[in-house]
mmCIF file of C-alpha atoms in Angstrom:
data_model
loop_
_atom_site.group_PDB
_atom_site.id
_atom_site.type_symbol
_atom_site.label_atom_id
_atom_site.label_comp_id
_atom_site.label_asym_id
_atom_site.label_seq_id
_atom_site.Cartn_x
_atom_site.Cartn_y
_atom_site.Cartn_z
ATOM 1 C CA MET A 1 92.352 94.964 122.687
ATOM 2 C CA SER A 2 91.645 96.239 119.204
ATOM 3 C CA ALA A 3 88.624 98.409 118.598
ATOM 4 C CA ALA A 4 87.267 95.986 115.993
ATOM 5 C CA LEU A 5 87.313 93.145 118.504
ATOM 6 C CA LYS A 6 85.630 95.285 121.181
ATOM 7 C CA TYR A 7 82.917 96.362 118.755
ATOM 8 C CA THR A 8 82.336 92.822 117.498
ATOM 9 C CA LEU A 9 82.085 91.434 121.022
ATOM 10 C CA GLY A 10 79.742 94.286 121.939
ATOM 11 C CA ARG A 11 77.468 93.477 118.989
ATOM 12 C CA ILE A 12 77.421 89.786 119.900
ATOM 13 C CA GLY A 13 76.756 90.628 123.531
ATOM 14 C CA LEU A 14 73.824 92.861 122.641
ATOM 15 C CA PHE A 15 72.387 90.157 120.395
ATOM 16 C CA VAL A 16 72.640 87.550 123.152
ATOM 17 C CA ALA A 17 71.110 89.913 125.717
ATOM 18 C CA VAL A 18 68.157 90.785 123.488
ATOM 19 C CA LEU A 19 67.693 87.130 122.561
ATOM 20 C CA ALA A 20 67.691 86.180 126.239
ATOM 21 C CA GLY A 21 64.998 88.767 126.871
ATOM 22 C CA LEU A 22 62.904 87.489 123.974
ATOM 23 C CA TRP A 23 63.386 83.864 125.007
ATOM 24 C CA LEU A 24 60.768 84.333 127.711
ATOM 25 C CA VAL A 25 58.148 85.353 125.142
ATOM 26 C CA ASP A 26 56.112 82.573 123.562
ATOM 27 C CA MET A 27 56.755 82.771 119.808
ATOM 28 C CA ASN A 28 58.537 80.950 116.996
ATOM 29 C CA VAL A 29 62.333 80.520 117.490
ATOM 30 C CA PHE A 30 63.068 81.896 114.007
ATOM 31 C CA LEU A 31 61.016 84.998 114.778
ATOM 32 C CA LYS A 32 62.866 85.436 118.087
ATOM 33 C CA LEU A 33 66.210 85.279 116.273
ATOM 34 C CA MET A 34 65.108 87.801 113.642
ATOM 35 C CA LEU A 35 63.730 90.218 116.244
ATOM 36 C CA ALA A 36 66.886 89.875 118.340
ATOM 37 C CA LEU A 37 68.979 90.660 115.268
ATOM 38 C CA VAL A 38 66.973 93.765 114.391
ATOM 39 C CA PHE A 39 66.707 95.090 117.960
ATOM 40 C CA SER A 40 70.387 94.484 118.726
ATOM 41 C CA ALA A 41 71.383 96.285 115.517
ATOM 42 C CA ALA A 42 69.254 99.285 116.471
ATOM 43 C CA LEU A 43 70.617 99.324 120.012
ATOM 44 C CA SER A 44 74.210 99.018 118.842
ATOM 45 C CA PHE A 45 73.743 102.077 116.630
ATOM 46 C CA PHE A 46 73.247 104.164 119.768
ATOM 47 C CA LEU A 47 75.061 102.251 122.510
ATOM 48 C CA LEU A 48 78.248 101.311 120.654
ATOM 49 C CA ARG A 49 78.837 104.588 118.800
ATOM 50 C CA GLY A 50 82.165 105.270 120.530
ATOM 51 C CA TRP A 51 83.592 101.850 119.761
ATOM 52 C CA ARG A 52 82.351 102.073 116.168
ATOM 53 C CA ASP A 53 84.048 105.456 115.699
ATOM 54 C CA GLU A 54 87.245 104.118 117.275
ATOM 55 C CA MET A 55 87.182 101.118 114.941
ATOM 56 C CA ALA A 56 86.629 103.363 111.915
ATOM 57 C CA GLY A 57 89.623 105.469 112.949
ATOM 58 C CA GLU A 58 91.841 102.394 113.219
ATOM 59 C CA ILE A 59 90.703 101.198 109.794
ATOM 60 C CA ALA A 60 91.388 104.625 108.271
ATOM 61 C CA GLU A 61 94.882 104.726 109.802
ATOM 62 C CA ALA A 62 95.654 101.247 108.474
ATOM 63 C CA ALA A 63 94.431 102.216 105.015
ATOM 64 C CA GLU A 64 96.636 105.324 105.048
ATOM 65 C CA ARG A 65 99.669 103.272 106.096
ATOM 66 C CA ARG A 66 99.002 100.799 103.283
ATOM 67 C CA ARG A 67 98.583 103.633 100.766
ATOM 68 C CA THR A 68 101.844 105.264 101.873
ATOM 69 C CA GLU A 69 103.728 101.964 101.725
ATOM 70 C CA LYS A 70 102.263 101.215 98.300
ATOM 71 C CA GLU A 71 103.428 104.597 96.967
ATOM 72 C CA ARG A 72 106.887 104.072 98.468
ATOM 73 C CA LEU A 73 107.180 100.664 96.823
ATOM 74 C CA ARG A 74 105.945 101.990 93.474
ATOM 75 C CA SER A 75 108.498 104.795 93.480
ATOM 76 C CA ALA A 76 111.259 102.369 94.467
ATOM 77 C CA LEU A 77 110.301 100.019 91.633
ATOM 78 C CA ALA A 78 110.194 102.930 89.199
ATOM 79 C CA GLY A 79 113.764 103.816 90.134
ATOM 80 C CA GLU A 80 112.954 107.019 91.952
ATOM 81 C CA ASP A 81 115.172 106.923 95.019
ATOM 82 C CA GLN A 82 113.616 108.994 97.802
ATOM 83 C CA THR A 83 116.787 108.828 99.912
ATOM 84 C CA GLN A 84 118.884 111.044 97.596
ATOM 85 C CA THR A 85 120.727 113.768 99.439
ATOM 86 C CA PRO A 86 120.496 117.277 98.006
ATOM 87 C CA ASN A 87 123.617 118.930 96.596
ATOM 88 C CA PRO A 88 125.193 120.828 99.521
ATOM 89 C CA ASP A 89 126.797 123.438 97.221
ATOM 90 C CA PRO A 90 124.136 125.051 94.994
ATOM 91 C CA GLN A 91 126.883 126.550 92.765
ATOM 92 C CA THR A 92 128.185 123.144 91.710
ATOM 93 C CA PRO A 93 125.813 121.223 89.457
ATOM 94 C CA ASP A 94 125.283 117.505 90.015
ATOM 95 C CA SER A 95 126.161 116.584 86.444
ATOM 96 C CA PRO A 96 128.068 118.370 83.683
ATOM 97 C CA ARG A 97 126.070 120.035 80.943
#
């Protein structure tokens, strides 16, 4: 399971749990929803730190892969072939002068 999915489900679970606890209190439904949102956000900051850090790491890795692939494609489109083999004999030039 991806870290983003775990974190999202954890946030939703905390919201539902806090809302269930507030449901027993006699107050406006809109106020209950707002309080559940605020309290679950505060709780997730502390309780879901590991999952949040794991998700951030996955996002950073994906961004790095995209950046590397983008650079590879740009150099290929520019005509710079990265798969050139070096000249095995340093005494012999690649092209005549």
